[in-house]
PDB file of C-alpha atoms in Angstrom:
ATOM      1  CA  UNK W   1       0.000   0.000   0.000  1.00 38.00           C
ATOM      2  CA  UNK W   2       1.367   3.142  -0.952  1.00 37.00           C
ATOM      3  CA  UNK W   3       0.480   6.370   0.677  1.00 38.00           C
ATOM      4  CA  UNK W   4       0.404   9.829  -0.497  1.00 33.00           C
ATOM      5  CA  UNK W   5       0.983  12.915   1.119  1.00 33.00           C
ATOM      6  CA  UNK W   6      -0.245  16.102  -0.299  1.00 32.00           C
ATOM      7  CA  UNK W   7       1.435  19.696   0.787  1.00 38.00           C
ATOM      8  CA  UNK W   8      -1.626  22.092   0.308  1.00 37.00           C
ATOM      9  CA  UNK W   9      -1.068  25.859   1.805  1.00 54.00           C
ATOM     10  CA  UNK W  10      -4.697  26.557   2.551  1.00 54.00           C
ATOM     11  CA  UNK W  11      -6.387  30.222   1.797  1.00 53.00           C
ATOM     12  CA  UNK W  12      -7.492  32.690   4.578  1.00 59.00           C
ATOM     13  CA  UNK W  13     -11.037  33.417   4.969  1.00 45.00           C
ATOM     14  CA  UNK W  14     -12.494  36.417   6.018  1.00 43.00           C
ATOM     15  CA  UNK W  15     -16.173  36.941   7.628  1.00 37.00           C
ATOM     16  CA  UNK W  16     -17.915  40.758   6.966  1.00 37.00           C
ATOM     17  CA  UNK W  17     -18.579  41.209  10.731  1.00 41.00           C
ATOM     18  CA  UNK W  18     -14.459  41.589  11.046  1.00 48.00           C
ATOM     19  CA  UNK W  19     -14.930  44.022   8.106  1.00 50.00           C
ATOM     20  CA  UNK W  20     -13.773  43.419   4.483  1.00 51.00           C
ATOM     21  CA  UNK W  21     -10.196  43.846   5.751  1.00 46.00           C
ATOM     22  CA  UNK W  22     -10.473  42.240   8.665  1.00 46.00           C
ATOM     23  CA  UNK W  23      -9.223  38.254   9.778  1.00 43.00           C
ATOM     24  CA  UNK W  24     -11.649  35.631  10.996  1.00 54.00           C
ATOM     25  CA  UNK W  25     -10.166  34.225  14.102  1.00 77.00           C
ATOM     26  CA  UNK W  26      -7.363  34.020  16.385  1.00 84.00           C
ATOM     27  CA  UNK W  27      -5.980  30.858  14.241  1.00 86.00           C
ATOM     28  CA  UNK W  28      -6.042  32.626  11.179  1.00 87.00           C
ATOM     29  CA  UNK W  29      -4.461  35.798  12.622  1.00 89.00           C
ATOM     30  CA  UNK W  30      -1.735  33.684  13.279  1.00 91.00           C
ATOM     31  CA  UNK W  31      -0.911  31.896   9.816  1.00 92.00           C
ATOM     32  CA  UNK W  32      -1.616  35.449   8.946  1.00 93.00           C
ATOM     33  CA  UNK W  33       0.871  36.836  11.033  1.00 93.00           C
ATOM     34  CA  UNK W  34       3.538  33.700   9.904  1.00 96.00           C
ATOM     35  CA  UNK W  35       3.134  34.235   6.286  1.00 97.00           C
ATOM     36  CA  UNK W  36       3.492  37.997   6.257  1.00 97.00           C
ATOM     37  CA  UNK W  37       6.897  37.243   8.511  1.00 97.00           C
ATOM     38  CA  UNK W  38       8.057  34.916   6.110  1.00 97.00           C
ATOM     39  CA  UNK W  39       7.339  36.821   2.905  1.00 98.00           C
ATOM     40  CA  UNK W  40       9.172  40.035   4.282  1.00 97.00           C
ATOM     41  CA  UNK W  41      11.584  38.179   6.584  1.00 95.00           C
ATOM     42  CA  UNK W  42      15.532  38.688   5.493  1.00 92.00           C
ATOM     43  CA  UNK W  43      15.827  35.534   4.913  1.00 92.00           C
ATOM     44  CA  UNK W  44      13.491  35.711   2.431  1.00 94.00           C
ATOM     45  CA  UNK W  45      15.154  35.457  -0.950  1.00 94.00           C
ATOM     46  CA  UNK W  46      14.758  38.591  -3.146  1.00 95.00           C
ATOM     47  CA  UNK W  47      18.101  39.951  -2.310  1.00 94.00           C
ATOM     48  CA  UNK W  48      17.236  42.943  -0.623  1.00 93.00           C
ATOM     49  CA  UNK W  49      20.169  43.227   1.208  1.00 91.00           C
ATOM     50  CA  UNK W  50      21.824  44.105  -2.015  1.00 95.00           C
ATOM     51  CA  UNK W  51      20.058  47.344  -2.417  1.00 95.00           C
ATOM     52  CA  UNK W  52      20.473  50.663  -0.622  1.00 95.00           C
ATOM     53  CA  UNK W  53      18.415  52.485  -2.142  1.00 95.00           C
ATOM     54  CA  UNK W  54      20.891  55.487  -2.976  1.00 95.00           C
ATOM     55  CA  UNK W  55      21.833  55.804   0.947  1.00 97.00           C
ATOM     56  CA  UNK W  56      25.473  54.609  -0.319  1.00 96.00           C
ATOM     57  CA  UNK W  57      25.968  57.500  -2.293  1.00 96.00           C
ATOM     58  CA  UNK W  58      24.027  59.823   0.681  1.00 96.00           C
ATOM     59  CA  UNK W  59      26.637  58.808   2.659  1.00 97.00           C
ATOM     60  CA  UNK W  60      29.416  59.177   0.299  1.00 95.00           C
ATOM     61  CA  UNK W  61      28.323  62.422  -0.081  1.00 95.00           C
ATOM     62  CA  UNK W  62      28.349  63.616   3.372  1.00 97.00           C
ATOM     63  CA  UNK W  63      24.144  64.010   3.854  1.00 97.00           C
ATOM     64  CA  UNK W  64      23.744  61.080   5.945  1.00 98.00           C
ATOM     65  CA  UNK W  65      26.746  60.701   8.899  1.00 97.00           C
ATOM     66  CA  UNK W  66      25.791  59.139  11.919  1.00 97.00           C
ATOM     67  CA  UNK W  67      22.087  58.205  13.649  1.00 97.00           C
ATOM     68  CA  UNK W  68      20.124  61.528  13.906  1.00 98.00           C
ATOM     69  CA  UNK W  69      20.913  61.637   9.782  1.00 98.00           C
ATOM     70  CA  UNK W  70      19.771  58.784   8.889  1.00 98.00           C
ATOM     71  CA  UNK W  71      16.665  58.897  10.935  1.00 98.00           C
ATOM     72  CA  UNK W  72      15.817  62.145   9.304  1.00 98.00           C
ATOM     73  CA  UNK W  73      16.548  60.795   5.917  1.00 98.00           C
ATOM     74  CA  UNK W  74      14.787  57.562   6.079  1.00 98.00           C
ATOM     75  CA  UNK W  75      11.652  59.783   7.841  1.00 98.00           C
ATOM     76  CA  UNK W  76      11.745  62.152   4.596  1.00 98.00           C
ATOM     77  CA  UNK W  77      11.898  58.795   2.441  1.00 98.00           C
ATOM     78  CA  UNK W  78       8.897  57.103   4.440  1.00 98.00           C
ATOM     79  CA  UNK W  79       6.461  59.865   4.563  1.00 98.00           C
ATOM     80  CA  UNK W  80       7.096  62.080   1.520  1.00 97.00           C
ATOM     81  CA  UNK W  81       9.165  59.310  -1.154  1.00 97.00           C
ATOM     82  CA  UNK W  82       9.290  55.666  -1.477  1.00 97.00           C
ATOM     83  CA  UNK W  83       7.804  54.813   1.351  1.00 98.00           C
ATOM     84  CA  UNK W  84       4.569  56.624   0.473  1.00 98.00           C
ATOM     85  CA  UNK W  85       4.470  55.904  -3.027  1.00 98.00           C
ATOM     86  CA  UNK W  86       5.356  51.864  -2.773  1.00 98.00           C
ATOM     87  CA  UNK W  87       2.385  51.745   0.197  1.00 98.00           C
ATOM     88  CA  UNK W  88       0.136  53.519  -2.260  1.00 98.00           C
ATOM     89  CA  UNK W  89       0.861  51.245  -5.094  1.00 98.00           C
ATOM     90  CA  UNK W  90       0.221  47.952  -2.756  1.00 98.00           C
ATOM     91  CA  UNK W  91      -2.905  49.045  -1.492  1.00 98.00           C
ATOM     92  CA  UNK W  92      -4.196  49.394  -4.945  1.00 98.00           C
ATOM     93  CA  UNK W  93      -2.566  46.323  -6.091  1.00 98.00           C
ATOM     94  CA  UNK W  94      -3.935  44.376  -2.912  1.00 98.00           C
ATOM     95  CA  UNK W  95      -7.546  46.045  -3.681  1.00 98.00           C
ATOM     96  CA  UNK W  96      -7.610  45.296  -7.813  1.00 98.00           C
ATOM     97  CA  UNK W  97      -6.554  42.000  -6.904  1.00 98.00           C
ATOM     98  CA  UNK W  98      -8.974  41.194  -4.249  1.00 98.00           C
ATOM     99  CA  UNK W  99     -11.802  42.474  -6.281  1.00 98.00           C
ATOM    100  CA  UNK W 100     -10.575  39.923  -9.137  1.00 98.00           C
ATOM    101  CA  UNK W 101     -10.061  43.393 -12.039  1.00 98.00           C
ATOM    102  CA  UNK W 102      -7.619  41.889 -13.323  1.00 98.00           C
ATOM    103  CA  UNK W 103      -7.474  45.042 -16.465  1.00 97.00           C
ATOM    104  CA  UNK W 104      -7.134  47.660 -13.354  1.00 98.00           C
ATOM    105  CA  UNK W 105      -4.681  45.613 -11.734  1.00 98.00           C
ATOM    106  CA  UNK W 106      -2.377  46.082 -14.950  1.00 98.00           C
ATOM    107  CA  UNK W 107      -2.483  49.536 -15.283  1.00 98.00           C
ATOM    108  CA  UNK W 108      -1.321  49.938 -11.487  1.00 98.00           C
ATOM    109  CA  UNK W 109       1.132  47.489 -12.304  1.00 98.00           C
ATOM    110  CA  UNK W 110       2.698  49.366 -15.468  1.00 98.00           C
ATOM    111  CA  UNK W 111       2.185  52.992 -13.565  1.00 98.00           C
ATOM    112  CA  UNK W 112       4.293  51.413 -10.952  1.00 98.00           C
ATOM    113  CA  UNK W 113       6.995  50.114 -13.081  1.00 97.00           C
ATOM    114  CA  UNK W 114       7.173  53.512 -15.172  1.00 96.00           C
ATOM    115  CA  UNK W 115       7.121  55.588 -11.634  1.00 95.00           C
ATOM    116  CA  UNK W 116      10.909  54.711 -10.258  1.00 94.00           C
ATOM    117  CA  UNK W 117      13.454  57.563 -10.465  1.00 91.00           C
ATOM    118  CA  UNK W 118      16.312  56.350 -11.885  1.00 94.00           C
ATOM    119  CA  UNK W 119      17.659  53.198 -13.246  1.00 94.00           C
ATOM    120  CA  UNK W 120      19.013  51.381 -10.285  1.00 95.00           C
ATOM    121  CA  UNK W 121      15.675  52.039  -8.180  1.00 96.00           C
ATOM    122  CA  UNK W 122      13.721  50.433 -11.291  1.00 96.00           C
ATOM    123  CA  UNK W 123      16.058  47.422 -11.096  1.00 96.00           C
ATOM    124  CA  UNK W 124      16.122  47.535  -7.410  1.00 96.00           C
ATOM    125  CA  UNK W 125      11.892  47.311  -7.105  1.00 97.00           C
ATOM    126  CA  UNK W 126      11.772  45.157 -10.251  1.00 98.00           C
ATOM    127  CA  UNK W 127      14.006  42.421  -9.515  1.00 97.00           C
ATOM    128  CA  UNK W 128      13.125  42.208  -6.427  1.00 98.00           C
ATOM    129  CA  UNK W 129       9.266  41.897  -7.673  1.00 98.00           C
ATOM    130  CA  UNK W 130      10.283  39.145 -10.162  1.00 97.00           C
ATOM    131  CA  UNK W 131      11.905  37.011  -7.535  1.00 98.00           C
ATOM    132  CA  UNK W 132       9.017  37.483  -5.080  1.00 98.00           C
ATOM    133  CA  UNK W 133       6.526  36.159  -7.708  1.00 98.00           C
ATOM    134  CA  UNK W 134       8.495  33.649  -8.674  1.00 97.00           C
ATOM    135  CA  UNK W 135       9.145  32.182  -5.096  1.00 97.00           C
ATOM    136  CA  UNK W 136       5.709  32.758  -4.360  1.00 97.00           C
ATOM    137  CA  UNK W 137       4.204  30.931  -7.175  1.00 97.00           C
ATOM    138  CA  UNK W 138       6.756  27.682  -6.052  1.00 97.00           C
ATOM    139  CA  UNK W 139       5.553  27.646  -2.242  1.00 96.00           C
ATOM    140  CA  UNK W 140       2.824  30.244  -1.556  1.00 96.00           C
ATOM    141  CA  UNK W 141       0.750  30.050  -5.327  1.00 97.00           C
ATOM    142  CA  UNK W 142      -2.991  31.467  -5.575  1.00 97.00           C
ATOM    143  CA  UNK W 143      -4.920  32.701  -7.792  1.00 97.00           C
ATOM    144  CA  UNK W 144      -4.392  35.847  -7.530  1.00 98.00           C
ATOM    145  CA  UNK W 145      -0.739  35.522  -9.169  1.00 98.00           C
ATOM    146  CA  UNK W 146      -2.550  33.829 -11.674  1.00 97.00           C
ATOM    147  CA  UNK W 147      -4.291  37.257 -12.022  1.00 98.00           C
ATOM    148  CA  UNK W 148      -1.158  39.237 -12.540  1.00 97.00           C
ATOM    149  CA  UNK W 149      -0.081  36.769 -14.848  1.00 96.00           C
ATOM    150  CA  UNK W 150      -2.242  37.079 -16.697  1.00 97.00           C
ATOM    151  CA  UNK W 151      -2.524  41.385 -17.453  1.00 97.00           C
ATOM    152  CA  UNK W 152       0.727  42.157 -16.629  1.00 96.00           C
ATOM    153  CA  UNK W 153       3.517  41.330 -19.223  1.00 92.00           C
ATOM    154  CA  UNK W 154       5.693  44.000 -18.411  1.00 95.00           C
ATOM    155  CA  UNK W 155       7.866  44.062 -15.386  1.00 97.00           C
ATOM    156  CA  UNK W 156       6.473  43.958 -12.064  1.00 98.00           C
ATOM    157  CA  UNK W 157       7.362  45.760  -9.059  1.00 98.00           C
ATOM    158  CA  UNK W 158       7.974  44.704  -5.386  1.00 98.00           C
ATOM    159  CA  UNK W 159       4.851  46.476  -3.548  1.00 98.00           C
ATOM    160  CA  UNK W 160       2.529  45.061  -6.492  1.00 98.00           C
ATOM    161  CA  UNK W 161       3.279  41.641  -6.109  1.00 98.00           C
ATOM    162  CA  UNK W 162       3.628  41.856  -2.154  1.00 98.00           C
ATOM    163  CA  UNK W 163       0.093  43.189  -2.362  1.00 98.00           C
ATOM    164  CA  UNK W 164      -0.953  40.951  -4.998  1.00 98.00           C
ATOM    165  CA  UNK W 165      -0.004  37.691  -2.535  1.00 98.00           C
ATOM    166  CA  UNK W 166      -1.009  39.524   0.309  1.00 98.00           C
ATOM    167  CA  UNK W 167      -4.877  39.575  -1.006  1.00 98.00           C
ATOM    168  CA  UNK W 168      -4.652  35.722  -2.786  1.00 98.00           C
ATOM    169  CA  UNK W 169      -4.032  34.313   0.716  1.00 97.00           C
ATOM    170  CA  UNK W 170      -6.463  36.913   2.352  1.00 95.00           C
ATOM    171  CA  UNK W 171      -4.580  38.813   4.708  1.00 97.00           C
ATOM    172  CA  UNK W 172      -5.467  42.235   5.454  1.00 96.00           C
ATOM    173  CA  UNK W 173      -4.430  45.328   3.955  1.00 98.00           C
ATOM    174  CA  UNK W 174      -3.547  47.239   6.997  1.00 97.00           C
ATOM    175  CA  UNK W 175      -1.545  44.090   8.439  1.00 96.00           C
ATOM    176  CA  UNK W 176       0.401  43.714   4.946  1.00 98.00           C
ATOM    177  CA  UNK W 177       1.214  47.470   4.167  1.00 98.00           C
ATOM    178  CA  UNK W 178       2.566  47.938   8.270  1.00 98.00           C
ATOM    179  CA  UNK W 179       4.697  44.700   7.852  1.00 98.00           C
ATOM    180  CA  UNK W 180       6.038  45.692   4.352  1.00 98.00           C
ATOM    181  CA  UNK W 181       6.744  49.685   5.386  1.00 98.00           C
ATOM    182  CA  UNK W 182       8.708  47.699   8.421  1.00 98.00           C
ATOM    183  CA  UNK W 183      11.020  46.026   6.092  1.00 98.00           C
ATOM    184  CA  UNK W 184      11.873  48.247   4.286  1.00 98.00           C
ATOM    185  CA  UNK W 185      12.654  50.538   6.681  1.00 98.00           C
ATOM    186  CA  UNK W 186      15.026  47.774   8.652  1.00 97.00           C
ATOM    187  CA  UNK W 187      16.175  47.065   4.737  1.00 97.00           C
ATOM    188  CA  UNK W 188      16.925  51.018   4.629  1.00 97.00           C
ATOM    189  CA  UNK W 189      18.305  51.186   8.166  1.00 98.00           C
ATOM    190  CA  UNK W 190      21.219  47.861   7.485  1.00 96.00           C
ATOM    191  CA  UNK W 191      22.692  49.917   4.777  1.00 96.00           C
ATOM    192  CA  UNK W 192      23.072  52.377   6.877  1.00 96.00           C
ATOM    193  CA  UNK W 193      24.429  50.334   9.548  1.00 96.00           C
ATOM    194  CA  UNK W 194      27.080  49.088   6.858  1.00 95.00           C
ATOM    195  CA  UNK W 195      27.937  52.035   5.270  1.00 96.00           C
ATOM    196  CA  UNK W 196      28.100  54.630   8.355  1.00 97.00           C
ATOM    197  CA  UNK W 197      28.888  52.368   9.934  1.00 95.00           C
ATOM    198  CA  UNK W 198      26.590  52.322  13.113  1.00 95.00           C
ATOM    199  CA  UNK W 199      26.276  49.592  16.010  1.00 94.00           C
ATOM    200  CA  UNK W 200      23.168  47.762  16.144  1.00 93.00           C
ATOM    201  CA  UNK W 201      22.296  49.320  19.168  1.00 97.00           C
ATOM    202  CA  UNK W 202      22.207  52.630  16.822  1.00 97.00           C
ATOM    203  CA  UNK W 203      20.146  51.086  14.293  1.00 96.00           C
ATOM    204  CA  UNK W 204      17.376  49.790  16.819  1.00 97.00           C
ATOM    205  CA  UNK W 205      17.024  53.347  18.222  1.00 98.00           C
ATOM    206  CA  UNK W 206      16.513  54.251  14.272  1.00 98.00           C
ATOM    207  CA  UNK W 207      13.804  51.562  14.303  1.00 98.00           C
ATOM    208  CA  UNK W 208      12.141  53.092  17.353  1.00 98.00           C
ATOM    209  CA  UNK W 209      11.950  56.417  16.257  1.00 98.00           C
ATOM    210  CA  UNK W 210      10.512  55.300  12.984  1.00 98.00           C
ATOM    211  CA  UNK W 211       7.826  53.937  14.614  1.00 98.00           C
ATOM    212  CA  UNK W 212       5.291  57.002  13.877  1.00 98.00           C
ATOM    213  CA  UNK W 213       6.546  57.995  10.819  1.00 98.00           C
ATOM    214  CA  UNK W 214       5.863  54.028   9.713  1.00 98.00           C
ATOM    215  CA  UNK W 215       1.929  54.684  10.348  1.00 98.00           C
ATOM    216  CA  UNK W 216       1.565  57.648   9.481  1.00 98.00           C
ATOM    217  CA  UNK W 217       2.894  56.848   5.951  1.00 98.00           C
ATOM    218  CA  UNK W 218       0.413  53.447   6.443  1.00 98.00           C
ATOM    219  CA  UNK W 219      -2.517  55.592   7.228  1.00 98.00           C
ATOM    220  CA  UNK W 220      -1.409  58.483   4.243  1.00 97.00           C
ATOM    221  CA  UNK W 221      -1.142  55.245   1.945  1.00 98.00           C
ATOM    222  CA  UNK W 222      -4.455  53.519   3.264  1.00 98.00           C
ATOM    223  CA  UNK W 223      -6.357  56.818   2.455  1.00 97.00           C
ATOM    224  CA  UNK W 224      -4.613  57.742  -0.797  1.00 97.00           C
ATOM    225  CA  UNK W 225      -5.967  57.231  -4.019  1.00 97.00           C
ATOM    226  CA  UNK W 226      -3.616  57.260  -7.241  1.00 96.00           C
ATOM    227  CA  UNK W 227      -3.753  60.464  -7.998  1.00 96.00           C
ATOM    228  CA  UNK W 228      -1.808  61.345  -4.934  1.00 96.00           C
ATOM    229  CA  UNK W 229       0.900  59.831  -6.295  1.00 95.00           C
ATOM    230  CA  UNK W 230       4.004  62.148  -5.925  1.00 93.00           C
ATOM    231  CA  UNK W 231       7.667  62.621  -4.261  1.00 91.00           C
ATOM    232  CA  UNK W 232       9.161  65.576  -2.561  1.00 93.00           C
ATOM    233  CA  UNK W 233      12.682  64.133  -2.145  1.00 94.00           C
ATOM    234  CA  UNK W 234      14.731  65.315  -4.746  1.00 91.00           C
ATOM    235  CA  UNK W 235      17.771  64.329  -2.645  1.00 94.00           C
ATOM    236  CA  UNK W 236      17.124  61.073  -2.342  1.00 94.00           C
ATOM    237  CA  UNK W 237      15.808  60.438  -5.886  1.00 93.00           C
ATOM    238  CA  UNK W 238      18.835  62.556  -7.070  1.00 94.00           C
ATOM    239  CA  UNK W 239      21.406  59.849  -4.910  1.00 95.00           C
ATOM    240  CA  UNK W 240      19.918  56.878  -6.967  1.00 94.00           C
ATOM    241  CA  UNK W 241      20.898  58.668  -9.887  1.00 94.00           C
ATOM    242  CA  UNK W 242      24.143  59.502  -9.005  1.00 94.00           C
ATOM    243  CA  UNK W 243      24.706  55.771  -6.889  1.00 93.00           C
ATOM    244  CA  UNK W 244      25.039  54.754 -11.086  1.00 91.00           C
ATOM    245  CA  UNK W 245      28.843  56.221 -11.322  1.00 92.00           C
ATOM    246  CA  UNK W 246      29.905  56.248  -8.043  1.00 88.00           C
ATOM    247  CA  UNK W 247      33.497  54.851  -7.762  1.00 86.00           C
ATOM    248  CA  UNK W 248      33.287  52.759  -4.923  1.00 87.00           C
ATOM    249  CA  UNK W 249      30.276  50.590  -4.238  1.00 90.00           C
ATOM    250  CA  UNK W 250      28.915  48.035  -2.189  1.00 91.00           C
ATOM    251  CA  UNK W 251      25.063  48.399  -3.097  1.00 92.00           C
ATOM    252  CA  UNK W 252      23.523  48.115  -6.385  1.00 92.00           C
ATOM    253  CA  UNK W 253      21.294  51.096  -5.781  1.00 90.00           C
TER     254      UNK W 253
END
């Protein structure tokens, strides 16, 4: 007698007293809670640790030098560049996606491709959005990949497919944009720690003061519809142009 055994990674389900956002019980806020960990973990392979975005040449330049500069760079970033504009663009993808328009979810996807800066940034967001999809569809597939698949055949960025995965295994979109703005933060804060260099005591005080700027860009990104799309760091967006002939580098962006 030969016996089978089946690996099956089951969906979420929601119920609409918890809200259309909202998680059904305690058991499924914690698979929840595990997947979001694992998909945004370091660990998880879509080599963000390869990417600074254009913090290397900040710090070559003298802009960012020790823990107060970073913090106030990274807050800029968070609330007024990247960090805004990558939340906005997953809570649209997470929302096209969950609502199955699979024609709507293409046109975020190509505005969000066409949106990066410079470059490096585009490679940085785009690789990194390739290898997400691609690991996902191996261990985490649903059918709302299936959905990108299918509309997008142009390159796809890392907060559309994070929100794309996010809403196929139905996980909330406050709980996935928090946990997403998180990592990239820490992502944002390592560089610095490697470049500055700072201790890791340093970077955790970094962490903690990001803590409001984190949801407040959450809550700007919950609430914002497309046409609030915009940046107001030239600096920053101006460094990942300029990270493309620096001399010396240890980041690709």
């Amino acid at each position: 007698m030969t016996t089978i055994i089946t690996t099956v990674t089951p969906m979420l389900m929601t119920t609409h007293d918890r809200g259309r956002d909202g998680i059904a019980s305690e058991a499924e806020e914690s698979a929840a809670l595990f997947r979001l960990m694992t998909w945004l973990s370091p660990s998880f392979p879509v080599g963000a640790f390869s990417y600074s975005s254009g913090i290397e040449w900040a710090i070559e330049a003298g802009d960012i030098t020790d823990r107060q500069t970073l913090q106030d760079w990274l807050a800029a970033m968070l609330l007024e560049g990247a960090g805004f504009c990558d939340g906005l663009f997953l809570c649209h993808a997470w929302r096209a996606a969950e609502a199955g328009e699979g024609r709507t979810l293409g046109e975020i996807a190509e505005l969000a491709a066409a949106f990066t800066p410079s470059r490096e940034r585009h490679l940085e967001t785009t690789a990194q959005g390739r290898a997400f999809v691609e690991i996902a569809r191996s261990a985490w597939n649903c059918d709302t990949l299936d959905l990108l698949s299918s509309h997008v055949t142009g390159p796809i960025t890392y907060p559309v497919a994070v929100g794309v995965l996010a809403a196929g295994h139905r996980i909330s979109l406050s709980s996935t944009l928090h946990a997403f703005l998180h990592a990239a933060t820490s992502n944002w804060i390592s560089a610095g720690v490697r470049l500055i260099p700072l201790g890791q005591t340093d970077s955790q005080h970094v962490l903690a003061a990001l803590e409001g700027a984190i949801a407040a860009t959450a809550e700007k990104s919950l609430l914002g519809s497309l046409d609030d799309l915009g940046s107001a760091t030239y600096r920053a967006d101006l460094a990942s142009m300029r990270h493309e002939t620096q001399y010396t580098r240890l980041f690709r962006s």
